[in-house]
CSV table of C-alpha atoms in Angstrom, one decimal:
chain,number,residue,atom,x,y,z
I,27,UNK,CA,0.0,0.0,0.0
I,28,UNK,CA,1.8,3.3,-0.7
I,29,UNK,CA,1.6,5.7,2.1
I,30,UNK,CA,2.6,9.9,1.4
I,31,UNK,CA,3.1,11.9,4.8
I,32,UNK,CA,4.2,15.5,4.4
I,33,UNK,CA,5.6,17.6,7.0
I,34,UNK,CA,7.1,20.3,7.3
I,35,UNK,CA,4.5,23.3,7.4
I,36,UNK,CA,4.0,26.0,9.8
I,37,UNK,CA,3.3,29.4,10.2
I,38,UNK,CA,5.9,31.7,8.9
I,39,UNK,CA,6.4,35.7,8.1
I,40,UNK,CA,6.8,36.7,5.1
I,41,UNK,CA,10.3,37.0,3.8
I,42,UNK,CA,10.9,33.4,5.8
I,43,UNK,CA,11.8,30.2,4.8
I,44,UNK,CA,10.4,26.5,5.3
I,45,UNK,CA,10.9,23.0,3.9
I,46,UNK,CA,8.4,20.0,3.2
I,47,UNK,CA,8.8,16.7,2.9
I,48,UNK,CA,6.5,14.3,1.7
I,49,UNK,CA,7.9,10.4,3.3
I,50,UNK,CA,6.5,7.6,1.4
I,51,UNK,CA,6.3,4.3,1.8
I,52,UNK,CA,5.0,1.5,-0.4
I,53,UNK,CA,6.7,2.7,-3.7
I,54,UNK,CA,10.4,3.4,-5.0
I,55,UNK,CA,10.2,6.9,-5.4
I,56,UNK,CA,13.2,6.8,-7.9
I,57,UNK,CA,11.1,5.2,-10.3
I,58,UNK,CA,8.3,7.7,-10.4
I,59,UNK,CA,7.8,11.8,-11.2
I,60,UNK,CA,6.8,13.3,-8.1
I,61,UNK,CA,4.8,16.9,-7.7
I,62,UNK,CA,3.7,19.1,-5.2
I,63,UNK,CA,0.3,21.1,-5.1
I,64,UNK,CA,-0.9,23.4,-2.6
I,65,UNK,CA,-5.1,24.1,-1.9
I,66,UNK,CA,-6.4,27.5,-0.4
I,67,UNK,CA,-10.0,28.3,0.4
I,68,UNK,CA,-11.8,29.3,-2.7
I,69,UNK,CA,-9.1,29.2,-4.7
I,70,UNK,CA,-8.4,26.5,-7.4
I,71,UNK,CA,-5.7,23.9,-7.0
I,72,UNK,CA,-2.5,24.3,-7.8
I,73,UNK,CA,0.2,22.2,-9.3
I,74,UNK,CA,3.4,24.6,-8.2
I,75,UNK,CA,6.3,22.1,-8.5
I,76,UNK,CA,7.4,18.5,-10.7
I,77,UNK,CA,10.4,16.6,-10.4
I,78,UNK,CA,10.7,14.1,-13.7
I,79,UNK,CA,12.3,10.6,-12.8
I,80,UNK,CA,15.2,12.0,-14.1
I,81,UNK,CA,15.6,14.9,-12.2
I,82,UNK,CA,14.8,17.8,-14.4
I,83,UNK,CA,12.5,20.3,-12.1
I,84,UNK,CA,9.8,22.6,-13.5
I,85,UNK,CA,7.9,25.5,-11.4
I,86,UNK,CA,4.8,27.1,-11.9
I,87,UNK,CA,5.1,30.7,-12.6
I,88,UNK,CA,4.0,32.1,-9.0
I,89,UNK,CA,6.7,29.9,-7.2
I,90,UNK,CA,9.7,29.9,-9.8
I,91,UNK,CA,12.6,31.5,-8.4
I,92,UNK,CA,11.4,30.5,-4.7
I,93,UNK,CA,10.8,27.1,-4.2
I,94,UNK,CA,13.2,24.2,-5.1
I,95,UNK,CA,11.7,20.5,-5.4
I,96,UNK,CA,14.1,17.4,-4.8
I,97,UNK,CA,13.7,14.2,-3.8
I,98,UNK,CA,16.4,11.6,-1.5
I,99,UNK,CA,16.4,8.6,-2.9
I,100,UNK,CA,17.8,6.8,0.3
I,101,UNK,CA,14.7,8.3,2.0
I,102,UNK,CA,12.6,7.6,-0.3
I,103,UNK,CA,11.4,11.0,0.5
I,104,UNK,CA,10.3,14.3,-1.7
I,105,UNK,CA,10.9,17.6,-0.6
I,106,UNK,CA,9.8,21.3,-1.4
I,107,UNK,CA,12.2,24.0,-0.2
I,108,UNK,CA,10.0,27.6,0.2
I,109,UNK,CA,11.9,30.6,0.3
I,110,UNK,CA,10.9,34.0,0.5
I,111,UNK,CA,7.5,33.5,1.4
I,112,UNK,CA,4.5,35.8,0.9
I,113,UNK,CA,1.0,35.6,2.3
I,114,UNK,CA,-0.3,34.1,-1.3
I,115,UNK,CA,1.7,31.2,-0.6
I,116,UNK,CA,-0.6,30.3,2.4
I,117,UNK,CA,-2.2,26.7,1.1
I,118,UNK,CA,-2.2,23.1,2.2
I,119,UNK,CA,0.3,21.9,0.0
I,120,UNK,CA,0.0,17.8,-0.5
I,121,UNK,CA,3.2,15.8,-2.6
I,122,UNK,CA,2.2,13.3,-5.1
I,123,UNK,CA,3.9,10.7,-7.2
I,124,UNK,CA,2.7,10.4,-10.6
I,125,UNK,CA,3.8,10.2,-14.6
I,126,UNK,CA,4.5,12.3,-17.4
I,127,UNK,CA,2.2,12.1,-20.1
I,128,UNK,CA,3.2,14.8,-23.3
I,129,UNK,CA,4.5,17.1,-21.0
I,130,UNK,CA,1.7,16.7,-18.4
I,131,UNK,CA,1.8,15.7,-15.3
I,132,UNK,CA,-0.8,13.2,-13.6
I,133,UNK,CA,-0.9,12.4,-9.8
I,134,UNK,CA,-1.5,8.8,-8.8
I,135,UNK,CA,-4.6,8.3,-6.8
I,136,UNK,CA,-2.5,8.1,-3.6
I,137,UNK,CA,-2.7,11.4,-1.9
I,138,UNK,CA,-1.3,12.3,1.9
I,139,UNK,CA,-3.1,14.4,4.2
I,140,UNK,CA,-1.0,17.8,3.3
I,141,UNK,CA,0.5,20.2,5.4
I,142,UNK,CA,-0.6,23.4,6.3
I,143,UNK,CA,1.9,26.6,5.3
I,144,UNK,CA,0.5,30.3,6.6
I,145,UNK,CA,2.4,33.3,5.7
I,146,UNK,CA,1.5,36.4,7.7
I,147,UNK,CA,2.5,40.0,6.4
């Protein structure tokens, strides 16, 4: 059964800093692309970071420049480093595992409970 935990959130000024990490368990996470999305109230979810399987990164537009994806293989862990946060970041951000189809990224079913992030001004 493959298990995602994320950690890692917080609440944070703006300006700071924090990292994620998403342990999983169940699944080589080597073998698979890996993404991170973040949910706010009334806002639509967002896909803000992918990691292919072979290690090539890609942002969305409102995080690029700020947050770094990565992933440990001997921890079987992925992780999202934030920095210089602002109060839009504030979300639950979840990590996923997934493929790349044409360019697109797809989430496996599997989804971890998430981790709350608040960014105050």
């Amino acid at each position: 059964q493959v298990r995602l935990v994320e950690s890692g959130g917080g609440l944070v000024r703006a300006g700071g800093s924090l990292r994620l990490s998403c342990g999983v368990s169940g699944i080589v996470v080597s073998n698979m692309a890996a993404g991170w999305f973040r949910q706010s109230p009334g806002k639509k979810r967002e896909l803000v970071a992918t990691l292919s399987v072979s290690g090539i990164p890609d942002y969305a537009d409102s995080v690029k420049g700020r947050f770094t994806i990565s992933r440990d293989n001997a921890e079987n862990s992925v992780y999202l480093r934030m920095n210089s946060l602002k109060p839009e970041d504030t979300a639950v951000y979840y990590c996923t595992l997934g493929t790349f189809i044409a360019l697109t990224y797809y989430p496996n079913s599997e989804w971890g409970q998430g981790t709350q992030v608040a960014v105050s001004s």
